Coordinates of C-alpha atoms in Angstrom, one line a residue:
Chain E
M4 CA 89.8 91.6 74.1
R5 CA 89.0 88.0 73.3
F6 CA 91.8 87.5 70.7
Q7 CA 95.1 89.2 70.3
R8 CA 95.4 88.6 66.6
A9 CA 92.8 87.3 64.1
A10 CA 93.9 86.0 60.7
I11 CA 91.2 86.0 58.0
L12 CA 92.1 83.8 55.1
G13 CA 89.9 84.7 52.2
V14 CA 88.3 88.1 52.7
G15 CA 85.3 88.1 50.4
L16 CA 81.7 88.6 51.5
I17 CA 81.9 86.1 54.4
G18 CA 85.5 86.5 55.5
G19 CA 85.3 90.2 55.1
S20 CA 82.1 90.3 57.1
V21 CA 83.7 88.2 59.9
A22 CA 86.5 90.7 60.0
A23 CA 84.1 93.7 60.1
A24 CA 82.0 92.0 62.8
I25 CA 85.1 91.2 64.9
R26 CA 86.2 94.8 64.6
H27 CA 82.7 96.1 65.4
A28 CA 82.6 93.9 68.5
A29 CA 86.2 94.8 69.4
L30 CA 87.1 91.1 69.8
A31 CA 90.6 91.2 68.4
G32 CA 93.7 93.4 68.9
E33 CA 94.8 93.1 65.3
L34 CA 93.1 91.8 62.1
V35 CA 95.3 90.3 59.4
G36 CA 94.0 89.4 56.0
Y37 CA 95.3 87.1 53.4
S38 CA 94.0 86.2 49.9
P39 CA 95.8 85.0 46.8
G40 CA 94.1 87.6 44.7
G41 CA 93.4 91.3 45.3
D42 CA 90.7 90.9 47.9
A43 CA 93.0 91.3 50.9
E44 CA 94.4 94.5 49.7
R45 CA 90.9 95.8 48.9
A46 CA 89.8 94.7 52.4
R47 CA 92.6 96.7 54.0
E48 CA 91.6 99.8 52.0
L49 CA 88.0 99.3 53.2
G50 CA 89.3 99.1 56.8
L51 CA 88.1 95.5 57.2
V52 CA 91.6 94.3 58.3
D53 CA 94.5 96.2 59.7
R54 CA 97.1 94.7 57.4
T55 CA 97.7 92.0 54.8
A56 CA 100.1 89.1 54.9
P57 CA 102.2 87.9 52.0
S58 CA 101.2 84.3 52.6
A59 CA 98.6 82.3 54.5
A60 CA 101.4 80.9 56.8
E61 CA 102.6 84.4 57.5
A62 CA 99.0 85.6 58.3
V63 CA 98.6 82.7 60.8
R64 CA 101.9 83.1 62.6
G65 CA 101.2 84.8 65.9
A66 CA 97.4 84.6 65.5
D67 CA 95.2 83.0 68.2
L68 CA 92.2 83.0 65.9
V69 CA 92.2 81.8 62.3
V70 CA 89.1 82.1 60.1
L71 CA 89.0 80.4 56.7
G72 CA 86.7 82.4 54.4
A73 CA 88.1 80.9 51.2
P74 CA 86.2 79.1 48.5
I75 CA 85.8 75.3 48.9
P76 CA 88.5 74.2 46.4
A77 CA 91.1 76.4 48.1
I78 CA 90.5 75.0 51.6
P79 CA 92.7 71.8 51.4
G80 CA 95.7 73.7 50.1
L81 CA 95.3 76.5 52.6
L82 CA 95.1 74.0 55.5
R83 CA 98.3 72.3 54.3
D84 CA 100.0 75.7 54.0
I85 CA 99.1 76.9 57.4
A86 CA 99.5 73.7 59.4
P87 CA 103.1 74.2 60.4
A88 CA 102.4 77.9 61.4
I89 CA 99.4 77.4 63.6
E90 CA 100.2 78.5 67.1
P91 CA 99.6 76.3 70.1
G92 CA 96.2 77.1 71.6
A93 CA 95.0 78.9 68.5
L94 CA 91.4 78.4 67.3
V95 CA 90.9 77.6 63.7
T96 CA 87.5 77.6 62.1
D97 CA 85.9 77.8 58.7
C98 CA 82.8 79.1 56.9
S99 CA 82.3 76.6 54.1
S100 CA 78.8 75.6 52.9
T101 CA 79.7 71.9 53.0
K102 CA 81.2 70.2 56.0
R103 CA 82.1 66.6 55.3
G104 CA 84.8 67.5 52.7
T105 CA 86.3 70.3 54.9
V106 CA 86.5 68.0 57.9
D107 CA 88.3 65.3 56.0
A108 CA 90.7 67.9 54.5
A109 CA 91.4 69.4 57.9
R110 CA 91.9 66.0 59.6
S111 CA 94.4 65.1 56.9
A112 CA 96.2 68.4 56.6
L113 CA 96.4 69.4 60.3
G114 CA 97.4 66.0 61.8
A115 CA 98.2 66.5 65.5
K116 CA 96.8 70.0 65.3
F117 CA 93.3 68.9 64.1
P118 CA 91.8 69.3 67.6
C119 CA 92.1 73.1 67.3
F120 CA 89.8 73.1 64.2
V121 CA 86.1 73.7 64.7
P122 CA 84.1 73.2 61.5
G123 CA 81.6 76.0 61.0
H124 CA 79.0 77.3 58.6
P125 CA 77.3 80.7 59.0
I126 CA 73.9 80.7 57.2
A127 CA 74.4 84.2 55.8
G128 CA 75.0 84.0 52.0
R129 CA 73.9 86.7 49.7
E130 CA 73.9 87.0 45.9
N131 CA 76.6 89.7 46.1
H132 CA 80.3 88.8 46.8
G133 CA 83.7 90.3 47.4
P134 CA 85.0 92.5 50.2
T135 CA 82.9 95.5 49.1
A136 CA 79.7 93.4 50.0
A137 CA 81.0 92.7 53.5
R138 CA 78.9 94.0 56.4
A139 CA 79.5 93.8 60.2
E140 CA 75.9 92.9 60.8
L141 CA 75.7 90.0 58.3
F142 CA 75.6 87.4 61.1
R143 CA 73.2 89.2 63.4
G144 CA 70.3 86.8 64.0
A145 CA 71.7 84.3 61.6
A146 CA 72.3 80.6 62.5
V147 CA 75.8 79.3 62.6
I148 CA 76.2 75.6 62.4
L149 CA 79.2 74.0 64.2
C150 CA 80.1 70.4 63.5
P151 CA 82.5 69.4 66.2
Q152 CA 84.4 66.1 65.7
P153 CA 85.4 63.5 68.3
E154 CA 88.9 64.9 68.4
T155 CA 87.8 68.6 68.7
A156 CA 89.3 70.2 71.8
P157 CA 86.4 71.3 74.2
D158 CA 88.1 74.6 74.8
A159 CA 88.3 75.3 71.0
L160 CA 84.6 74.5 70.6
E161 CA 83.7 76.7 73.5
R162 CA 85.7 79.6 72.1
A163 CA 84.1 79.1 68.6
R164 CA 80.6 79.2 70.2
A165 CA 81.4 82.4 72.1
L166 CA 82.9 84.0 69.0
W167 CA 79.8 83.5 66.9
R168 CA 77.5 84.5 69.7
E169 CA 79.4 87.7 70.1
L170 CA 79.0 88.4 66.4
G171 CA 75.2 88.1 66.9
A172 CA 74.6 84.6 65.6
R173 CA 72.7 81.7 67.2
V174 CA 74.9 78.6 67.4
V175 CA 73.6 75.2 66.5
E176 CA 75.6 72.0 66.6
M177 CA 75.0 69.0 64.3
A178 CA 76.9 66.1 62.7
A179 CA 78.8 67.0 59.5
D180 CA 76.8 64.5 57.4
E181 CA 73.5 65.7 58.8
H182 CA 74.6 69.3 58.0
D183 CA 75.4 68.4 54.4
A184 CA 72.1 66.5 53.9
L185 CA 70.1 69.3 55.4
F186 CA 71.8 72.1 53.4
A187 CA 71.6 70.2 50.2
E188 CA 67.8 70.4 50.8
V189 CA 67.4 74.0 52.1
S190 CA 70.1 75.7 50.1
H191 CA 72.2 73.8 47.5
W192 CA 69.4 72.1 45.5
P193 CA 67.2 75.3 45.5
H194 CA 70.1 77.0 43.8
V195 CA 70.1 74.4 41.0
V196 CA 66.3 75.0 40.7
A197 CA 66.7 78.7 40.4
Y198 CA 69.5 78.4 37.9
A199 CA 67.4 76.0 35.9
L200 CA 64.5 78.3 35.9
C201 CA 66.6 81.3 34.7
G202 CA 68.5 79.1 32.3
A203 CA 65.4 77.7 30.6
I204 CA 63.9 81.2 30.2
A205 CA 67.2 82.7 29.0
A206 CA 67.5 80.0 26.3
G207 CA 63.9 80.5 25.2
E208 CA 62.4 82.9 22.6
R209 CA 61.0 85.2 25.3
A210 CA 64.2 86.0 27.3
G211 CA 63.8 89.7 26.7
D212 CA 60.0 90.0 27.2
S213 CA 60.2 87.9 30.3
Q214 CA 62.6 90.4 31.9
R215 CA 60.2 93.2 31.0
F216 CA 57.2 91.5 32.5
A217 CA 58.6 89.6 35.5
G218 CA 56.5 90.2 38.6
G219 CA 57.5 89.9 42.2
G220 CA 56.9 86.1 42.0
L221 CA 59.5 85.4 39.3
R222 CA 61.9 87.9 40.8
D223 CA 61.8 86.1 44.2
T224 CA 61.8 82.6 42.8
T225 CA 64.9 83.3 40.6
R226 CA 66.8 85.7 42.9
I227 CA 69.6 83.2 43.9
G228 CA 70.0 82.4 40.2
A229 CA 72.2 85.5 40.1
S230 CA 74.7 83.9 42.6
S231 CA 78.4 83.3 41.7
P232 CA 78.6 80.4 39.2
P233 CA 82.0 79.0 40.2
M234 CA 81.2 79.2 43.9
W235 CA 78.0 77.3 43.5
A236 CA 79.6 74.8 41.1
D237 CA 82.1 74.0 43.8
I238 CA 79.6 73.7 46.6
L239 CA 77.3 71.4 44.5
L240 CA 80.2 69.2 43.4
D241 CA 81.4 68.9 47.0
N242 CA 78.0 67.9 48.2
R243 CA 77.0 66.0 45.0
E244 CA 75.5 62.8 46.5
N245 CA 73.1 64.7 48.8
V246 CA 72.2 67.2 46.1
L247 CA 71.4 64.4 43.6
R248 CA 69.2 62.8 46.2
C249 CA 67.2 66.1 46.4
A250 CA 67.1 66.2 42.6
Q251 CA 65.3 62.8 42.7
S252 CA 62.6 63.8 45.1
F253 CA 62.1 67.1 43.4
E254 CA 61.8 65.5 40.0
T255 CA 59.3 63.0 41.4
E256 CA 57.1 65.8 42.8
L257 CA 57.5 67.9 39.6
R258 CA 56.5 64.9 37.4
A259 CA 53.4 64.2 39.6
L260 CA 52.4 67.9 39.2
A261 CA 52.9 67.8 35.4
D262 CA 51.0 64.5 35.1
A263 CA 48.1 65.9 37.1
L264 CA 48.1 69.0 34.9
R265 CA 48.2 67.0 31.7
A266 CA 45.4 64.8 33.0
G267 CA 43.3 67.8 34.0
D268 CA 43.2 66.4 37.6
R269 CA 42.2 69.5 39.5
D270 CA 41.7 67.7 42.8
E271 CA 45.2 66.2 42.7
L272 CA 46.8 69.6 41.9
I273 CA 45.0 71.2 44.8
R274 CA 46.0 68.3 47.1
R275 CA 49.7 68.6 46.2
F276 CA 49.7 72.4 46.1
G277 CA 47.9 72.4 49.5
A278 CA 50.6 70.2 51.2
A279 CA 53.3 72.5 49.7
A280 CA 51.5 75.7 50.8
V281 CA 51.1 74.3 54.4
W282 CA 54.9 73.7 54.6
R283 CA 55.7 77.1 53.1
R284 CA 53.3 79.0 55.4
G285 CA 55.0 77.2 58.4
L286 CA 58.2 78.9 57.3
G287 CA 56.7 82.2 58.2
Chain A
M16 CA 34.1 111.8 37.6
R17 CA 35.0 109.3 34.9
F18 CA 32.3 106.7 35.8
Q19 CA 28.9 107.1 37.4
R20 CA 28.7 103.6 38.8
A21 CA 31.3 100.9 38.9
A22 CA 30.3 97.3 39.5
I23 CA 33.0 95.0 40.9
L24 CA 32.2 91.3 40.4
G25 CA 34.4 89.4 42.7
V26 CA 36.0 91.5 45.4
G27 CA 39.0 89.5 46.6
L28 CA 42.6 90.8 46.5
I29 CA 42.4 92.1 42.9
G30 CA 38.7 93.1 42.6
G31 CA 38.9 94.7 46.1
S32 CA 42.1 96.6 45.2
V33 CA 40.5 97.9 42.0
A34 CA 37.6 99.2 44.1
A35 CA 39.9 100.8 46.6
A36 CA 42.0 102.3 43.8
I37 CA 39.0 103.7 42.0
R38 CA 37.7 105.2 45.2
H39 CA 41.1 106.6 46.0
A40 CA 41.4 108.2 42.6
A41 CA 37.7 109.4 42.8
L42 CA 36.9 107.8 39.5
A43 CA 33.3 106.6 40.2
G44 CA 30.2 108.1 41.7
E45 CA 29.2 104.8 43.3
L46 CA 30.9 101.4 43.8
V47 CA 28.7 98.3 43.8
G48 CA 30.2 94.9 44.8
Y49 CA 29.0 91.4 44.1
S50 CA 30.3 88.0 45.1
P51 CA 28.6 84.7 45.5
G52 CA 30.2 84.2 48.9
G53 CA 30.8 86.6 51.8
D54 CA 33.5 88.7 50.1
A55 CA 31.2 91.5 48.9
E56 CA 29.7 92.0 52.4
R57 CA 33.2 92.1 53.9
A58 CA 34.3 94.5 51.2
R59 CA 31.4 96.8 52.1
E60 CA 32.3 96.6 55.8
L61 CA 35.9 97.5 54.9
G62 CA 34.7 100.5 52.8
L63 CA 35.9 99.1 49.5
V64 CA 32.4 99.3 48.0
D65 CA 29.4 101.5 48.8
R66 CA 26.9 98.7 48.6
T67 CA 26.5 95.1 47.6
A68 CA 24.1 93.7 45.0
P69 CA 22.1 90.5 45.4
S70 CA 23.1 89.2 41.9
A71 CA 25.7 89.9 39.3
A72 CA 23.0 91.2 36.9
E73 CA 21.7 93.5 39.6
A74 CA 25.2 94.9 40.2
V75 CA 25.7 95.5 36.5
R76 CA 22.4 97.3 35.9
G77 CA 23.0 101.0 35.7
A78 CA 26.8 100.6 35.8
D79 CA 29.0 102.2 33.1
L80 CA 32.0 100.3 34.3
V81 CA 32.1 96.5 35.1
V82 CA 35.2 94.9 36.4
L83 CA 35.4 91.1 36.7
G84 CA 37.7 90.2 39.6
A85 CA 36.3 86.6 40.0
P86 CA 38.3 83.4 39.8
I87 CA 38.8 81.9 36.3
P88 CA 36.2 79.1 36.6
A89 CA 33.5 81.6 37.6
I90 CA 34.0 83.9 34.6
P91 CA 32.0 82.2 31.9
G92 CA 28.9 81.8 34.1
L93 CA 29.3 85.4 35.3
L94 CA 29.5 86.7 31.7
R95 CA 26.3 84.8 30.8
D96 CA 24.5 86.1 33.9
I97 CA 25.4 89.8 33.2
A98 CA 25.0 89.8 29.4
P99 CA 21.4 90.9 29.3
A100 CA 22.0 93.6 32.0
I101 CA 25.0 95.3 30.5
E102 CA 24.1 98.9 29.7
P103 CA 24.7 100.4 26.3
G104 CA 28.1 102.2 26.3
A105 CA 29.3 100.4 29.4
L106 CA 32.9 99.3 29.6
V107 CA 33.4 95.7 30.7
T108 CA 36.9 94.4 31.6
D109 CA 38.5 91.6 33.6
C110 CA 41.6 90.8 35.6
S111 CA 42.2 87.1 34.9
S112 CA 45.7 85.7 34.7
T113 CA 44.9 83.9 31.4
K114 CA 43.4 85.6 28.4
R115 CA 42.6 83.1 25.6
G116 CA 39.9 81.3 27.7
T117 CA 38.4 84.5 28.9
V118 CA 38.2 86.0 25.5
D119 CA 36.5 82.9 24.1
A120 CA 34.0 82.8 27.0
A121 CA 33.2 86.5 26.6
R122 CA 32.8 86.3 22.8
S123 CA 30.3 83.4 23.3
A124 CA 28.4 84.9 26.3
L125 CA 28.2 88.5 25.3
G126 CA 27.3 88.1 21.6
A127 CA 26.4 91.5 20.1
K128 CA 27.8 93.2 23.3
F129 CA 31.2 91.7 23.0
P130 CA 32.8 94.9 21.6
C131 CA 32.3 96.6 25.0
F132 CA 34.6 93.9 26.6
V133 CA 38.4 94.7 27.0
P134 CA 40.3 91.7 28.2
G135 CA 42.8 92.8 30.9
H136 CA 45.4 91.4 33.3
P137 CA 47.0 93.5 36.0
I138 CA 50.4 92.0 37.0
A139 CA 49.9 92.5 40.7
G140 CA 49.3 89.2 42.4
R141 CA 50.4 88.5 45.9
E142 CA 50.4 85.4 48.1
N143 CA 47.6 86.9 50.3
H144 CA 44.0 86.9 49.1
G145 CA 40.5 88.1 50.0
P146 CA 39.2 91.6 50.5
T147 CA 41.2 92.2 53.6
A148 CA 44.4 92.0 51.5
A149 CA 43.1 94.6 49.1
R150 CA 45.1 97.9 48.8
A151 CA 44.5 101.0 46.7
E152 CA 48.1 101.2 45.7
L153 CA 48.4 97.6 44.4
F154 CA 48.6 98.7 40.8
R155 CA 50.9 101.6 41.3
G156 CA 53.9 101.0 38.9
A157 CA 52.5 97.6 37.9
A158 CA 52.0 96.6 34.3
V159 CA 48.5 95.9 33.0
I160 CA 48.2 93.9 29.9
L161 CA 45.2 94.6 27.6
C162 CA 44.4 92.1 24.8
P163 CA 42.0 94.0 22.5
Q164 CA 40.2 91.8 19.9
P165 CA 39.3 92.7 16.3
E166 CA 35.7 93.4 17.5
T167 CA 36.7 95.6 20.5
A168 CA 35.2 99.1 20.4
P169 CA 38.0 101.7 20.1
D170 CA 36.2 103.8 22.7
A171 CA 36.0 100.9 25.2
L172 CA 39.7 100.3 24.7
E173 CA 40.6 103.9 25.2
R174 CA 38.6 104.1 28.4
A175 CA 40.2 100.9 29.7
R176 CA 43.6 102.4 29.0
A177 CA 42.7 105.6 30.8
L178 CA 41.2 103.7 33.8
W179 CA 44.4 101.7 34.4
R180 CA 46.7 104.6 33.9
E181 CA 44.7 106.6 36.5
L182 CA 45.1 103.7 38.9
G183 CA 48.9 104.1 38.5
A184 CA 49.6 101.2 36.1
R185 CA 51.5 101.2 32.8
V186 CA 49.4 99.8 30.1
V187 CA 50.8 97.3 27.5
E188 CA 48.9 95.7 24.7
M189 CA 49.5 92.3 23.2
A190 CA 47.7 89.4 21.6
A191 CA 45.9 87.0 23.9
D192 CA 47.9 84.0 22.8
E193 CA 51.2 85.9 23.2
H194 CA 50.0 86.9 26.7
D195 CA 49.3 83.4 27.7
A196 CA 52.6 82.0 26.4
L197 CA 54.6 84.8 28.1
F198 CA 52.8 84.5 31.4
A199 CA 53.1 80.7 31.4
E200 CA 56.8 81.4 31.4
V201 CA 57.2 84.3 33.8
S202 CA 54.4 83.4 36.3
H203 CA 52.5 80.2 35.9
W204 CA 55.3 77.7 35.5
P205 CA 57.4 79.3 38.3
H206 CA 54.5 78.7 40.6
V207 CA 54.6 75.0 39.7
V208 CA 58.4 75.0 40.4
A209 CA 57.9 76.7 43.8
Y210 CA 55.1 74.3 44.7
A211 CA 57.3 71.3 43.7
L212 CA 60.2 72.6 45.8
C213 CA 58.0 73.0 48.8
G214 CA 56.1 69.7 48.2
A215 CA 59.3 67.7 47.9
I216 CA 60.8 69.2 51.1
A217 CA 57.4 68.8 52.9
A218 CA 57.2 65.1 51.9
G219 CA 60.9 64.4 53.0
E220 CA 62.3 63.4 56.4
R221 CA 63.7 67.0 57.0
A222 CA 60.4 68.9 56.7
G223 CA 60.7 70.4 60.2
D224 CA 64.5 71.0 60.2
S225 CA 64.3 72.6 56.8
Q226 CA 61.8 75.2 58.2
R227 CA 64.2 75.9 61.1
F228 CA 67.2 76.4 58.9
A229 CA 65.8 78.0 55.8
G230 CA 67.8 81.0 54.8
G231 CA 66.8 84.0 52.6
G232 CA 67.5 82.0 49.5
L233 CA 65.0 79.2 50.2
R234 CA 62.5 81.7 51.6
D235 CA 62.5 83.7 48.4
T236 CA 62.6 80.7 46.0
T237 CA 59.6 79.2 47.7
R238 CA 57.5 82.3 48.6
I239 CA 54.9 81.8 45.9
G240 CA 54.5 78.2 47.1
A241 CA 52.2 79.7 49.7
S242 CA 49.7 80.9 47.1
S243 CA 46.1 79.8 46.9
P244 CA 46.0 76.1 45.7
P245 CA 42.6 76.2 44.0
M246 CA 43.3 79.6 42.3
W247 CA 46.5 78.3 40.9
A248 CA 45.1 74.9 39.8
D249 CA 42.5 76.8 37.8
I250 CA 45.1 79.2 36.2
L251 CA 47.4 76.3 35.3
L252 CA 44.6 74.2 33.9
D253 CA 43.3 77.1 31.8
N254 CA 46.8 77.7 30.3
R255 CA 47.8 74.0 30.3
E256 CA 49.4 73.8 26.9
N257 CA 51.7 76.7 27.4
V258 CA 52.6 75.6 30.9
L259 CA 53.5 72.1 29.7
R260 CA 55.7 73.6 27.1
C261 CA 57.6 75.5 29.8
A262 CA 57.7 72.2 31.8
Q263 CA 59.6 70.7 28.9
S264 CA 62.3 73.4 28.5
F265 CA 62.7 73.5 32.3
E266 CA 63.1 69.7 32.6
T267 CA 65.6 69.8 29.8
E268 CA 67.7 72.4 31.5
L269 CA 67.4 70.7 34.9
R270 CA 68.4 67.4 33.5
A271 CA 71.5 69.0 31.8
L272 CA 72.5 70.5 35.2
A273 CA 72.0 67.2 37.1
D274 CA 73.9 65.3 34.4
A275 CA 76.8 67.8 34.6
L276 CA 76.8 67.5 38.4
R277 CA 76.7 63.7 38.2
A278 CA 79.6 63.7 35.7
G279 CA 81.6 66.2 37.9
D280 CA 81.7 68.6 34.9
R281 CA 82.6 71.8 36.6
D282 CA 83.0 73.8 33.3
E283 CA 79.6 72.8 32.1
L284 CA 78.0 73.8 35.4
I285 CA 79.7 77.1 35.3
R286 CA 78.8 77.7 31.7
R287 CA 75.1 77.0 32.3
F288 CA 74.9 78.8 35.7
G289 CA 76.7 81.7 34.0
A290 CA 74.0 82.0 31.2
A291 CA 71.3 81.8 33.9
A292 CA 73.0 84.5 36.1
V293 CA 73.4 86.9 33.2
W294 CA 69.7 86.6 32.5
R295 CA 68.8 87.1 36.2
R296 CA 71.1 90.1 36.6
G297 CA 69.4 91.7 33.6
L298 CA 66.2 91.5 35.6
G299 CA 67.6 94.0 38.1

């Protein structure tokens, strides 16, 4: 047994799946869940955790693993709440989609205990959410990004690596700023694009017919437009500068395509579509 | 046997799949293929057609069904080539993604024979192309749009309906202009968006890392960005006015989202994402 007690703070899709995967791999003697709403109780009913705790600090007391699965705006408060209760030698890690903000919040909230915190981000979102969407195999084959800081304890980092590998993920390490710039591009900005595509169609006169005649292309292109609005508002706001940089390069490319179309410049369209298609085919 | 001889002009993904589906449903005594390049010969080797013809007119002679599966720019010339050879009572139909241009070209090229032409569009594109991508079940459950004209012979329309139903499709009729406006929105413009997303990432400094860390969201959102550049340049140019109207509403929505993000307006982001998500969830 790698951990005696794992505390999962926030047991929605991600936190609940971490709990399920830890149980499936038999990595913890006991799983304790906490959430401010009804998710923890639901997670207990679903068998994702063994019991719930009345507060985050209570959940963390006696735990040698603490996983933050809470939404971004809840993270700073949660870190302040648990700071006094974190046990010596415990590993604390998180699952947030942005890393710079979480790292700053953790450094400020945890103080002398900050070395036990290993910032993490499993690349395993889905458009469903809540504990009922949790699955033990969610991280199998997924990448998990860890962003260790200069203060991070080598032992904590090593245990975080081992934990994610045992949950089936491949672990990659990078700087928090590089993480945020990269994920603005491969995840955060594409969500804005999908929302804009859905929003423009929804506001138009063919909102109904377009649902009726949507083919596989539109279905795929807009799938993440069904994602949780508050969750994505918070991710985007937290990574605003990087996302707005992506907005700029996207708008430049989009304008070039619209200009070529308006001008009837077939060669230019084919040249730009070609470069795009080469990149996409390389994605496999 | 519904048809004695079916001529398939253009035997790529769509034309080849029509041939395969006709054979699978045993709807034609003989299948003849024609293409200006090597597709027809390849289709014959693959067993999609029984034989190839040296010219479009030769393919059409003696055929009581003619299906145009050629790319948009080839359609007007093809129609002029076959016009004298179309047999009395034959049904001629097409599969092009735009309908206004095809209808105008057919009316002008076919003259007195125009009533035998039933403009059609099976909603069954994929990002693969060529006869090797053809599949008999491509149209099963797909919608096929027919855009009959005032001159269209009722008998030709009835046979076109029956043909597509026997290939497994559900047939919907609408005006050509309405078709083009609707498909600009649900298919043509989303292709531009996917190409722009891929193109912007491909031109940036993280083109390689973004391939490595792309999750399911980016994969889905960009999938149609791997589609054939010349084919899509031609579709977009043919439906330019409708597509540019979509560009406008998309850019308006995108700018509203970027402005809300820049201003840190969480409520406005959630409101707009919410309207988008409601539409997308209605898509199923």
